[in-house]
Each structure stands twice: as C-alpha cells, then as structure tokens.
XYZ file of C-alpha atoms in Angstrom:
128
model
C 0.000 0.000 0.000
C 1.112 3.509 -0.608
C 1.340 6.225 1.998
C -1.855 8.061 0.954
C -3.914 4.892 1.351
C -2.741 4.617 4.950
C -3.802 8.236 5.550
C -7.277 7.429 4.242
C -7.423 4.358 6.446
C -6.796 6.529 9.517
C -10.257 8.106 9.205
C -11.947 4.733 8.902
C -9.966 3.398 11.846
C -10.993 6.262 14.128
C -14.665 5.617 13.417
C -14.337 1.840 13.765
C -15.109 1.216 10.100
C -11.858 -0.469 9.117
C -11.668 -4.222 8.505
C -9.561 -6.209 10.979
C -6.834 -7.112 8.466
C -6.467 -3.514 7.319
C -6.483 -2.352 10.937
C -3.465 -4.609 11.625
C -1.691 -3.242 8.537
C -2.364 0.301 9.706
C -0.969 -0.361 13.196
C 2.183 -1.865 11.658
C 2.557 1.185 9.441
C 1.992 3.578 12.358
C 4.822 1.909 14.261
C 7.260 2.973 11.540
C 5.776 6.216 10.196
C 6.070 9.419 12.188
C 3.996 11.410 9.691
C 0.997 9.071 10.004
C 1.263 9.049 13.799
C 1.078 12.835 13.720
C -1.872 12.611 11.331
C -3.806 10.264 13.599
C -3.172 12.555 16.593
C -4.449 15.560 14.623
C -7.551 13.628 13.613
C -8.190 12.540 17.204
C -7.842 16.172 18.363
C -10.257 17.327 15.674
C -12.840 14.704 16.640
C -12.582 15.658 20.315
C -12.951 19.389 19.530
C -16.030 18.740 17.419
C -17.507 16.475 20.090
C -16.925 19.120 22.784
C -18.709 21.834 20.769
C -21.642 19.786 19.536
C -24.199 21.381 21.811
C -23.327 25.031 21.333
C -26.218 27.442 21.430
C -26.683 29.803 18.550
C -26.442 33.487 19.329
C -29.879 34.695 18.190
C -28.709 38.268 17.690
C -25.862 37.172 15.433
C -28.203 34.889 13.478
C -30.736 37.708 13.055
C -28.001 40.064 11.813
C -26.750 37.475 9.309
C -30.275 36.994 7.965
C -30.737 40.738 7.568
C -27.450 41.025 5.675
C -28.457 38.174 3.405
C -31.844 39.737 2.661
C -30.195 43.089 1.938
C -27.676 41.467 -0.369
C -30.433 39.656 -2.245
C -32.411 42.898 -2.637
C -29.347 44.685 -4.011
C -28.637 41.833 -6.411
C -32.221 41.866 -7.636
C -32.158 45.668 -8.090
C -29.055 45.508 -10.284
C -30.508 43.023 -12.764
C -31.235 44.266 -16.265
C -34.713 44.061 -17.763
C -33.515 41.289 -20.074
C -32.234 39.265 -17.144
C -35.536 39.691 -15.277
C -37.451 38.739 -18.439
C -35.356 35.607 -18.974
C -35.898 34.554 -15.342
C -39.664 34.976 -15.762
C -39.625 32.931 -18.972
C -37.623 30.209 -17.247
C -40.058 30.165 -14.338
C -42.990 29.919 -16.761
C -41.472 26.806 -18.282
C -41.056 25.138 -14.923
C -42.163 21.525 -14.569
C -46.027 21.544 -14.953
C -46.249 24.052 -17.850
C -43.171 22.527 -19.451
C -44.784 19.081 -19.435
C -48.003 20.471 -20.937
C -46.082 22.404 -23.592
C -44.067 19.285 -24.458
C -47.207 17.152 -24.749
C -48.915 19.678 -27.036
C -45.747 19.959 -29.155
C -45.524 16.198 -29.607
C -49.222 16.048 -30.519
C -48.844 18.787 -33.152
C -45.726 17.141 -34.608
C -47.546 13.798 -34.742
C -50.506 15.330 -36.571
C -48.189 17.076 -39.060
C -46.222 13.909 -39.763
C -49.410 11.853 -40.049
C -51.052 14.282 -42.452
C -47.901 14.478 -44.567
C -47.430 10.740 -45.013
C -51.052 9.617 -45.161
C -52.585 12.550 -47.041
C -52.850 10.970 -50.529
C -53.656 7.393 -49.621
C -57.210 6.256 -50.208
C -58.861 3.252 -48.717
C -59.883 0.670 -51.256
C -62.215 -2.167 -50.434
C -61.647 -5.361 -52.370
C-alpha cells in the first residue's frame, strides 16, 4: 500500500469502520511512520474538539443580523438586474415543470398530426 492509502485508512480506523486485516496493517505502518502518527493525533484532536462543541447554542442576535445582511444582499442583487435578465428569469419560471410538461405534450401532438397528415394525405382506402 502507498502512503496516501494509509492516511485514508486513519479516518476509517478512528470511526471503527476499518476491517480487521487492514487495521493490523495500519498499526504496523503507524509503528514505523512518524507522519501518520502525527496525522492520527491531529484527527483525534479534531474529533474531540467537534464532540466538545456539539451542543453550542446559537447566538440569536448574530443569526438575526446574518439573515438581515443576506436579505439586503439579495435585494441589491435583484435591483441591479437588467430588464432582459428579469425577463429571462420569468420565462424560465414559466417553463417550470407543470407548464413545461403540458407544452411538451402539445408539441408532440402537433408534430404527430403534421407527420401523419404528410405521409397519409394521398392514400385512399380501397375495399376489395
């Protein structure tokens, strides 16, 4: 195995998802590789930091401010659009799923009628 494969195996090992044979290979590699030992320590530290901060409470004031900034940014973006851009967005929204399906069905029907009338226009039924 190459070195990068061992680094990928570290993640699986920390979460208990590594097969027993590969786990043994990883431990043998860790005994001889300083870089991978440092990597596994960094990963363990990261997991412990995330676990310690799992139940943080959200600062409502900060969340409210972020929402206001987002709304303001969206308003500014919408105000700077050209009339062509607004028109193209409206056209795209018109051809969203339900109208698009109806338009496609009508188009196929019209094409079928045109093809049928073209190929079967001159044929007459004869009874023998």
